[in-house]
PDB file of C-alpha atoms in Angstrom:
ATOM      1  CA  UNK P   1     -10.866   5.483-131.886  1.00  0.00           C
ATOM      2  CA  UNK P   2     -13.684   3.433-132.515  1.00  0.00           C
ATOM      3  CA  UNK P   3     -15.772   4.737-129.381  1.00  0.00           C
ATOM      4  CA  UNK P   4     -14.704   8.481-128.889  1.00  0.00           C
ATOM      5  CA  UNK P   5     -12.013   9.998-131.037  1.00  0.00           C
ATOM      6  CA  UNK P   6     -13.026   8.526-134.697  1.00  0.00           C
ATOM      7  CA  UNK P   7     -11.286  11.601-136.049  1.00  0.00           C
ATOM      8  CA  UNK P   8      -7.595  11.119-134.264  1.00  0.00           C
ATOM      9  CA  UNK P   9      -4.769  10.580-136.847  1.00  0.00           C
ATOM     10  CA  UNK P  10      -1.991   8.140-137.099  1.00  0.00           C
ATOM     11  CA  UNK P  11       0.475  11.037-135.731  1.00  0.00           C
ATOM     12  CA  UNK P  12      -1.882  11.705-133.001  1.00  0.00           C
ATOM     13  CA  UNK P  13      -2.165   8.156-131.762  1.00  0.00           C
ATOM     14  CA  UNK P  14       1.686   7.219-132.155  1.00  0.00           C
ATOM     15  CA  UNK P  15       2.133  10.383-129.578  1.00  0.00           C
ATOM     16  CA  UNK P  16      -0.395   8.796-127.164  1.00  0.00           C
ATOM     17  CA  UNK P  17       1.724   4.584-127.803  1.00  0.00           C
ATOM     18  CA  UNK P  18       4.843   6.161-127.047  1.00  0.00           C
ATOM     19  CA  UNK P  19       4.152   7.958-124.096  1.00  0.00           C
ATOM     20  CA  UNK P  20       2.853   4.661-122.887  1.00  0.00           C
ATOM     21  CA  UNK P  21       5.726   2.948-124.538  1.00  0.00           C
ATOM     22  CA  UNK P  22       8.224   4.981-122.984  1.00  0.00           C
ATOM     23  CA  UNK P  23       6.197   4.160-119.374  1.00  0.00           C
ATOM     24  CA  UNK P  24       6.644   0.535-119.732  1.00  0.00           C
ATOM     25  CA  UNK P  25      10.190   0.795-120.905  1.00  0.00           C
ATOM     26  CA  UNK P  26      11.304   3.412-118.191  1.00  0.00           C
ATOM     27  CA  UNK P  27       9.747   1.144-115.449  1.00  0.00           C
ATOM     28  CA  UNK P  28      11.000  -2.434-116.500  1.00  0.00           C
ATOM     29  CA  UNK P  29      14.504   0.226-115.897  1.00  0.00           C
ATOM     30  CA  UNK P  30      13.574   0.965-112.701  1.00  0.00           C
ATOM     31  CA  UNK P  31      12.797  -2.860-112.010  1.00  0.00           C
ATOM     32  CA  UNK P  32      16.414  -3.963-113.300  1.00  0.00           C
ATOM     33  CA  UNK P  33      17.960  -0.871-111.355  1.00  0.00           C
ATOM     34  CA  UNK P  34      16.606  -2.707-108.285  1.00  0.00           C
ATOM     35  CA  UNK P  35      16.831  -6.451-109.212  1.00  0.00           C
ATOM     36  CA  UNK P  36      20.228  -6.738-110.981  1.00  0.00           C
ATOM     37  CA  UNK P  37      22.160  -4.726-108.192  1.00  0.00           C
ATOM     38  CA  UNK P  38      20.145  -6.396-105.233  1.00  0.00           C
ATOM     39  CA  UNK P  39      21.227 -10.177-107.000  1.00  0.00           C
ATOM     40  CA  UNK P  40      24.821  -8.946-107.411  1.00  0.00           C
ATOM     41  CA  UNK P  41      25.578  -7.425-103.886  1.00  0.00           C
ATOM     42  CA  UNK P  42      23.894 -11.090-102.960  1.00  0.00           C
ATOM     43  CA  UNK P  43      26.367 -12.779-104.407  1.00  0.00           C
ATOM     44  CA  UNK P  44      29.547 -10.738-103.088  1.00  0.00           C
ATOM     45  CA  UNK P  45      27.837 -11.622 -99.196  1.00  0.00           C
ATOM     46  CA  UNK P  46      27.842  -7.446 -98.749  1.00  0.00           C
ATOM     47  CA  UNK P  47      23.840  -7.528 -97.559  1.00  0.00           C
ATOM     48  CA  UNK P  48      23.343  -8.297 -93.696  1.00  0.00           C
ATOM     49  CA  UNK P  49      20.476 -10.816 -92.811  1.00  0.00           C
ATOM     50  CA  UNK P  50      17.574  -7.900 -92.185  1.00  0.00           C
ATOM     51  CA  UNK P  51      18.856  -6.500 -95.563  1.00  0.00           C
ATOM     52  CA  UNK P  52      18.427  -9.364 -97.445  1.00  0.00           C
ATOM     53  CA  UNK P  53      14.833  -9.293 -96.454  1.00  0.00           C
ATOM     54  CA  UNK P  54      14.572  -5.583 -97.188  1.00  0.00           C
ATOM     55  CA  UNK P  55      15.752  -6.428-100.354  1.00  0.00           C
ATOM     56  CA  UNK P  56      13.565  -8.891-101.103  1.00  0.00           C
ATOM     57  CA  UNK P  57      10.457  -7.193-100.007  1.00  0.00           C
ATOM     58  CA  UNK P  58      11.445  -3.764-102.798  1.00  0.00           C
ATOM     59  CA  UNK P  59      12.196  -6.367-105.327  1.00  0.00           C
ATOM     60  CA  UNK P  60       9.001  -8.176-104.638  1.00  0.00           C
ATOM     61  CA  UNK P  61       7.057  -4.834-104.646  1.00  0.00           C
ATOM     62  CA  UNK P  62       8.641  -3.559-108.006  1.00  0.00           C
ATOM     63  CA  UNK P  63       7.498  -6.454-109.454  1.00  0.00           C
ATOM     64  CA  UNK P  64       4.060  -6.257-107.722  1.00  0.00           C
ATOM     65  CA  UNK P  65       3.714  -2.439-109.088  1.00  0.00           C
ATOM     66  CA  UNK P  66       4.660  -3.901-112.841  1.00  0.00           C
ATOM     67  CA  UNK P  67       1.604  -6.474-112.407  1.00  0.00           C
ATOM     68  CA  UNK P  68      -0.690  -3.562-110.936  1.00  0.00           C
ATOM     69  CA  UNK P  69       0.590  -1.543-113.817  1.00  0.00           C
ATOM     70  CA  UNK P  70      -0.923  -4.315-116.419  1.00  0.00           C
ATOM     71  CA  UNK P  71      -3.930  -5.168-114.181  1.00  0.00           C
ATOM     72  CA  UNK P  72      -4.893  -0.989-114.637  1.00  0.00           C
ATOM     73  CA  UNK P  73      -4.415  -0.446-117.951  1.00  0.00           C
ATOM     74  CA  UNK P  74      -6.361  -3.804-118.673  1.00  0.00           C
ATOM     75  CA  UNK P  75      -9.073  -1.984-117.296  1.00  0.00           C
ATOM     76  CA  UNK P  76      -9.520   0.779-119.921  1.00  0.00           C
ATOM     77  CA  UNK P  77      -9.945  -1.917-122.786  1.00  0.00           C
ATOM     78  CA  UNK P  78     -12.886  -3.299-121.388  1.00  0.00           C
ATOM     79  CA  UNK P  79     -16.210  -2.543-122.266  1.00  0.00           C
ATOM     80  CA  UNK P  80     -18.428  -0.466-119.619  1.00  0.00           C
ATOM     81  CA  UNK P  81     -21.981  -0.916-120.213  1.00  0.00           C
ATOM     82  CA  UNK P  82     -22.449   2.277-118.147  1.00  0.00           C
ATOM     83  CA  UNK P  83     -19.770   4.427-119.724  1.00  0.00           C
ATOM     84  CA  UNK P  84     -19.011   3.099-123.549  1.00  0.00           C
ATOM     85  CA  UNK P  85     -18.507   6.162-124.800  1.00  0.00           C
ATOM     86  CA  UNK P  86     -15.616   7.123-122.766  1.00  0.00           C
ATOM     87  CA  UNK P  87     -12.773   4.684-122.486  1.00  0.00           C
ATOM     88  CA  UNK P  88     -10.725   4.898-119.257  1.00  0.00           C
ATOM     89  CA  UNK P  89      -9.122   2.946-116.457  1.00  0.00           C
ATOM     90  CA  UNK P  90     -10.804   2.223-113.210  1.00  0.00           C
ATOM     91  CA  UNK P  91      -9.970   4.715-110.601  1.00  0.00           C
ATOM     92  CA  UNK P  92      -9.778   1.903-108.023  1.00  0.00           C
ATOM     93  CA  UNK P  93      -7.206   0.455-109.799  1.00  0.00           C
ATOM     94  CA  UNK P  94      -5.158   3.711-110.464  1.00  0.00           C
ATOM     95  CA  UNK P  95      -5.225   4.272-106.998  1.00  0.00           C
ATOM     96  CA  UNK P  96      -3.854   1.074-106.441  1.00  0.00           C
ATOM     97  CA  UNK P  97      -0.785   1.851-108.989  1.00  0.00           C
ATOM     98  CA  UNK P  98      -0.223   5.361-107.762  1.00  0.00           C
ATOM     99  CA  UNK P  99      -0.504   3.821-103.967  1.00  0.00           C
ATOM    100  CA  UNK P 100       1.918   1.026-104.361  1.00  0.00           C
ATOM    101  CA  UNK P 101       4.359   3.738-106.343  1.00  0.00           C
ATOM    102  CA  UNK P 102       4.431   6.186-103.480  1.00  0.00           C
ATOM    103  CA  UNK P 103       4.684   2.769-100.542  1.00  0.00           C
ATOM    104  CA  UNK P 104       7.722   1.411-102.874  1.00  0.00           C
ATOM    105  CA  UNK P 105       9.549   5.220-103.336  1.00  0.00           C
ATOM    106  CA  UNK P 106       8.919   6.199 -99.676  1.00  0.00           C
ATOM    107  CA  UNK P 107      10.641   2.151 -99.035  1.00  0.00           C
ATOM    108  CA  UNK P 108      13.160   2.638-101.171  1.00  0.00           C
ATOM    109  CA  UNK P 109      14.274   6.509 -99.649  1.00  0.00           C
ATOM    110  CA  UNK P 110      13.910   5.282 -96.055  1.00  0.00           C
ATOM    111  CA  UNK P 111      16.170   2.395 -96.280  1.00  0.00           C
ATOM    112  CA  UNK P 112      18.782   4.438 -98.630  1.00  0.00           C
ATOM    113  CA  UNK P 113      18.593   6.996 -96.058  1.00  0.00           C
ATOM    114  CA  UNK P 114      18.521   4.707 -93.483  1.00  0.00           C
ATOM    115  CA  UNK P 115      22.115   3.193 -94.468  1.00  0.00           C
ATOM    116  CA  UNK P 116      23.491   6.600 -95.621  1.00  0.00           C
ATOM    117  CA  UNK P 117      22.733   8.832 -92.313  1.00  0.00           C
ATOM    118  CA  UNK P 118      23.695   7.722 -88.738  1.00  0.00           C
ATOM    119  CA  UNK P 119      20.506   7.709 -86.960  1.00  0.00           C
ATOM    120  CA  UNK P 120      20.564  10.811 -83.974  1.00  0.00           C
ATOM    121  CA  UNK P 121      20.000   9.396 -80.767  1.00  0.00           C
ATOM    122  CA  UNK P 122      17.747  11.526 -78.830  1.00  0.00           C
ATOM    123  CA  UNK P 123      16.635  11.676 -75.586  1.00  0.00           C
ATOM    124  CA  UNK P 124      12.941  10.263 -75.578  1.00  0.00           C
ATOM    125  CA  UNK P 125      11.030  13.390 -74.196  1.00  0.00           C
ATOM    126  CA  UNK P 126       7.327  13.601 -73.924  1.00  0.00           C
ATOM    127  CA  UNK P 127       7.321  16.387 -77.078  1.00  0.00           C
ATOM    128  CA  UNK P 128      10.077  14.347 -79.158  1.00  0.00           C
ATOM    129  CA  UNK P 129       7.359  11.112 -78.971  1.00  0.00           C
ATOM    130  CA  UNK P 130       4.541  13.680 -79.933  1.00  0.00           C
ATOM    131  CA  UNK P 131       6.192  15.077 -82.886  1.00  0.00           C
ATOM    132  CA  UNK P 132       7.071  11.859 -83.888  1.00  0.00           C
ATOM    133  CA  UNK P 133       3.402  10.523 -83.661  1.00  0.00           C
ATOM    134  CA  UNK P 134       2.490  13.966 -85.058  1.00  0.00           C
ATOM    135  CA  UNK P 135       4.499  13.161 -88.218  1.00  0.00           C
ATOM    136  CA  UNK P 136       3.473  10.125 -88.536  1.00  0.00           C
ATOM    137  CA  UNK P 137      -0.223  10.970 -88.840  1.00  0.00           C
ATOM    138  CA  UNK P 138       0.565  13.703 -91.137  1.00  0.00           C
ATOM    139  CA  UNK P 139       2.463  11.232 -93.203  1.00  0.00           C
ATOM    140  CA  UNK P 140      -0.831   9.132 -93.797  1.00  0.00           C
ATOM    141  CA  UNK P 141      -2.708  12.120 -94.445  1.00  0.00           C
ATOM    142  CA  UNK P 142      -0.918  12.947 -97.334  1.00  0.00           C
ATOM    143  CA  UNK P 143      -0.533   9.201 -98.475  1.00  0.00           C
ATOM    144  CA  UNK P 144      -4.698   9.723 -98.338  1.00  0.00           C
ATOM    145  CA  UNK P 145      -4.714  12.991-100.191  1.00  0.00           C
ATOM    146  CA  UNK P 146      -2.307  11.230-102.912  1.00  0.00           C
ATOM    147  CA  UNK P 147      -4.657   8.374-103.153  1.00  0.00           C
ATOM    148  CA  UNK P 148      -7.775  10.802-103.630  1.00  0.00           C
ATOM    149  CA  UNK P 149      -6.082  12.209-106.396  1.00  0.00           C
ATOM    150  CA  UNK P 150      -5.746   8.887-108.669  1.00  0.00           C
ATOM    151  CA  UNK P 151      -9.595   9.235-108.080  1.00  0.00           C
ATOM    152  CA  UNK P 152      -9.998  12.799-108.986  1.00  0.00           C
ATOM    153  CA  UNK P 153      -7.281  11.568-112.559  1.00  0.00           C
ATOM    154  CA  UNK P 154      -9.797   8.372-112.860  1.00  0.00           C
ATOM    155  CA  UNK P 155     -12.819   9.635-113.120  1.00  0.00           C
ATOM    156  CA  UNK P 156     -11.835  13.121-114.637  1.00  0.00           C
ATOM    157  CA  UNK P 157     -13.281  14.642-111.606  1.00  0.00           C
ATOM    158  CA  UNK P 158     -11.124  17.725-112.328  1.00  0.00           C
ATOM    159  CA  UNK P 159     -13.175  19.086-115.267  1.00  0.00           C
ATOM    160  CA  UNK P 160     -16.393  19.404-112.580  1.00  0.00           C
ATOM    161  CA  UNK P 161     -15.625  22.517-111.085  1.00  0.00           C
ATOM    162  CA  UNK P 162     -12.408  24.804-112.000  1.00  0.00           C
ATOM    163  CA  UNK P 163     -13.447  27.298-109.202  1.00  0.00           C
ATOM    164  CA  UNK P 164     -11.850  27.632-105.596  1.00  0.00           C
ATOM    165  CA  UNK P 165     -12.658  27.942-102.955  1.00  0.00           C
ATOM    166  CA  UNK P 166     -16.142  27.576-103.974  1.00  0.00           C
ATOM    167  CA  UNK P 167     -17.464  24.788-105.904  1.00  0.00           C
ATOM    168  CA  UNK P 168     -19.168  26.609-108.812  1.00  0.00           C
ATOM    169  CA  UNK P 169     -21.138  28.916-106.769  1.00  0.00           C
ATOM    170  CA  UNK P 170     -21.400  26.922-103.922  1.00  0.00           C
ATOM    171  CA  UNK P 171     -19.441  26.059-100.831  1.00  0.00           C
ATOM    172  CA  UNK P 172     -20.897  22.625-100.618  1.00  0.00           C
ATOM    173  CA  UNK P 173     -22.586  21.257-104.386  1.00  0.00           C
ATOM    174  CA  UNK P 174     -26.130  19.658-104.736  1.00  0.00           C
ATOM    175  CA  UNK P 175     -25.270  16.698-106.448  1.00  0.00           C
ATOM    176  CA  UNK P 176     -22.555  16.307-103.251  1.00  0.00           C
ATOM    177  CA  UNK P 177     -24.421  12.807-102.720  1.00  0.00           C
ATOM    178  CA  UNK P 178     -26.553  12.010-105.876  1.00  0.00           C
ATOM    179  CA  UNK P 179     -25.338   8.432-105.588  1.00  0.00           C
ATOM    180  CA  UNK P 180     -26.990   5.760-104.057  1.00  0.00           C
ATOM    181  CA  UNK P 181     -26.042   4.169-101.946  1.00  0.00           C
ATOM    182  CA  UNK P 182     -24.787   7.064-100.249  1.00  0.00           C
ATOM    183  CA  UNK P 183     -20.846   5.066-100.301  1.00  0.00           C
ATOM    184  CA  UNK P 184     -20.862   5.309-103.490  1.00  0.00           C
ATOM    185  CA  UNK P 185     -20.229   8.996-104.274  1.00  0.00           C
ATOM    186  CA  UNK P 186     -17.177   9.064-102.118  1.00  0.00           C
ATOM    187  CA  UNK P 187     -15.742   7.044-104.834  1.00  0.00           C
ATOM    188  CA  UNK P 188     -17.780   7.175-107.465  1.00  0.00           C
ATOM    189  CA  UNK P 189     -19.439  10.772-107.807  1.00  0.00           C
ATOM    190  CA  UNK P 190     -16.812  12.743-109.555  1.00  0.00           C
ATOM    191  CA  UNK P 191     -18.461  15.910-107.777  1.00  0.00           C
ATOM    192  CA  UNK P 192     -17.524  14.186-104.199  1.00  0.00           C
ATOM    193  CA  UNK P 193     -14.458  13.011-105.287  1.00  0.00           C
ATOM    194  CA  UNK P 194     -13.029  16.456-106.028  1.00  0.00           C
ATOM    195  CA  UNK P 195     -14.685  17.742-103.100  1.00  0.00           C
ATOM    196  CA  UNK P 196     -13.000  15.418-101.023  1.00  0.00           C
ATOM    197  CA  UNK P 197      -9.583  15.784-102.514  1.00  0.00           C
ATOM    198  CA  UNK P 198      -9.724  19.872-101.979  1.00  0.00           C
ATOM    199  CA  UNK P 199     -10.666  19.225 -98.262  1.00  0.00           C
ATOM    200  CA  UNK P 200      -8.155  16.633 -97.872  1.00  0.00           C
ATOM    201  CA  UNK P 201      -5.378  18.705 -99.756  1.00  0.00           C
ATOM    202  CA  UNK P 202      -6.142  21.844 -97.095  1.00  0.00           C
ATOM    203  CA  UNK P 203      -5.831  19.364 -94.240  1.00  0.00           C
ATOM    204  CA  UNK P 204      -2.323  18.578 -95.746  1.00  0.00           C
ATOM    205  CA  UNK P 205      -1.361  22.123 -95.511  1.00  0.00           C
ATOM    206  CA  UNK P 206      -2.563  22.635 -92.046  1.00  0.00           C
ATOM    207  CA  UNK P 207      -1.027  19.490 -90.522  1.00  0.00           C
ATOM    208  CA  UNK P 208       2.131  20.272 -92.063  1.00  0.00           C
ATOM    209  CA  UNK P 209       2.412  23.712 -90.998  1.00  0.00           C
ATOM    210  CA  UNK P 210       1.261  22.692 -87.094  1.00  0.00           C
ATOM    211  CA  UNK P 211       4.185  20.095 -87.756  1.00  0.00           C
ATOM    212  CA  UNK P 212       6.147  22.770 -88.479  1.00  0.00           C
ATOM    213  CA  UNK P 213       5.168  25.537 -85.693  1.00  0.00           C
ATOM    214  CA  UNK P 214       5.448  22.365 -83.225  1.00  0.00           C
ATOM    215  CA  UNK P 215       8.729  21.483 -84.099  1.00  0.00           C
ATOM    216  CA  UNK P 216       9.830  24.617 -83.458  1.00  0.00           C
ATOM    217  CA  UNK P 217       9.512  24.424 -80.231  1.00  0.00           C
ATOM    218  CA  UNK P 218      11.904  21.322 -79.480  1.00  0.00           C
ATOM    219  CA  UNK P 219      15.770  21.511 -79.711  1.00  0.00           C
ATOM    220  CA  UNK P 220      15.932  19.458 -82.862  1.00  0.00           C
ATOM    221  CA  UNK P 221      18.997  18.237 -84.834  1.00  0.00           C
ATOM    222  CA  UNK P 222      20.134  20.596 -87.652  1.00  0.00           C
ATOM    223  CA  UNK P 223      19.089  17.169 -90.329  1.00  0.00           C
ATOM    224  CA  UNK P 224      15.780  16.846 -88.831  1.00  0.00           C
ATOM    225  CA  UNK P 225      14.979  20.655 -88.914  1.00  0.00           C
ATOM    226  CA  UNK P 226      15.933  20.687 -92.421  1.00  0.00           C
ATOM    227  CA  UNK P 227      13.488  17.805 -93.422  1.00  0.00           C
ATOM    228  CA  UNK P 228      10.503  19.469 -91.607  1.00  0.00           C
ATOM    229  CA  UNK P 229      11.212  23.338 -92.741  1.00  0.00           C
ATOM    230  CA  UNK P 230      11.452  21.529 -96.469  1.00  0.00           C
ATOM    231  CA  UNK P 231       8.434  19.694 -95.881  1.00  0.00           C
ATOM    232  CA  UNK P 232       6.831  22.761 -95.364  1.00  0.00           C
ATOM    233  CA  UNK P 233       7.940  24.523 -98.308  1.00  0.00           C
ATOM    234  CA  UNK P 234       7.093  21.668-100.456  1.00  0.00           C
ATOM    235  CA  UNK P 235       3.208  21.609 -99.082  1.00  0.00           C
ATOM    236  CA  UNK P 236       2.716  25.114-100.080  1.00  0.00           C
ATOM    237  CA  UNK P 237       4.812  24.644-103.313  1.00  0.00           C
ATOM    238  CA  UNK P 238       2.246  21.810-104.458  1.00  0.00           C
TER     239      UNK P 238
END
């Protein structure tokens, strides 16, 4: 209010406090949803000795992603001498959040899945390794596209260009590397930050659809052909 929006009203800014109200709220839930079950199953002796440590390492990272949570948002109350006129939270920081989020879901589905689902036992062929190594690379280049994103949200880098696939009327911009040193722009530069999320978005798709064309060609269980035919659909979906 007092750097940007001096004409918001009360209504205006109670909209934007609960939305961040209801954040906080919903996520101290999802910390007691972990911490209160993990301390009771404790007690009855139903978690194994590797559980317990599984256990301890999702309640230890929900509480790590609260801190985060502050630690970002402390961020956007801070004056910038080189941005004062626009309040917002540091993208490294909101990258951190959104990272930590998506380390502590994937955690949390692979050990619910993990105790759910007998895991297949597969003869270790040559292809099965490959797909597996194949998947696992894919898997950290969407973690990287994610965390590109919090960068593109951070510094607004959305508004550049609303174009595609061109940039404006380019395929690559001018100001592509207007930062120096030249570092800089890959996180800084709003114009290489959005560049660099589109390109890393499109490698997404294509890894995921080679996932999928590749694991068509191995005698897969019926579970495992269902999680990479639905991992394709949700690629081109988003």
């Amino acid at each position: 209010f007092n750097s940007l929006n001096h004409d918001m009203t009360l209504t205006e800014f109670k909209f934007i406090w609960y939305m961040e109200y209801s954040h906080r709220m919903w996520g101290r839930v999802v910390g007691l949803a972990y911490i209160l079950p993990a301390a009771y199953f404790w007690r009855k002796g139903w978690l194994s000795r590797p559980m317990k440590g599984c256990v301890l390492a999702l309640c230890g990272l929900v509480c790590f992603q609260g801190l985060l949570g502050w630690y970002m948002v402390k961020s956007g109350l801070e004056e910038k001498p080189d941005s004062y006129d626009i309040p917002r939270v540091s993208q490294y920081r909101l990258a951190a959040h959104l990272g930590s989020a998506l380390v502590l879901y994937s955690a949390s589905l692979w050990t619910g899945l993990s105790l759910l689902l007998p895991r297949h036992k597969l003869p270790e062929s040559r292809q099965l390794l490959r797909l597996r190594q194949f998947a696992h690379g894919t898997t950290a280049l969407i973690f990287l596209t994610a965390l590109s994103g919090a960068f593109v949200a951070g510094l607004d880098a959305g508004l550049v260009y609303n174009s595609f696939p061109k940039m404006g009327e380019r395929w690559i911009p001018d100001d592509l590397l207007a930062f120096s040193p030249m570092l800089r722009n890959i996180f800084e530069n709003p114009t290489t930050v959005q560049f660099d999320h589109r390109i890393l978005g499109i490698a997404s798709v294509t890894a995921v659809t080679a996932l999928y064309l590749f694991s068509r060609k191995i005698p897969l269980p019926r579970r495992t052909r269902m999680a990479v035919t639905s991992l394709l659909a949700v690629a081109y979906m988003q």
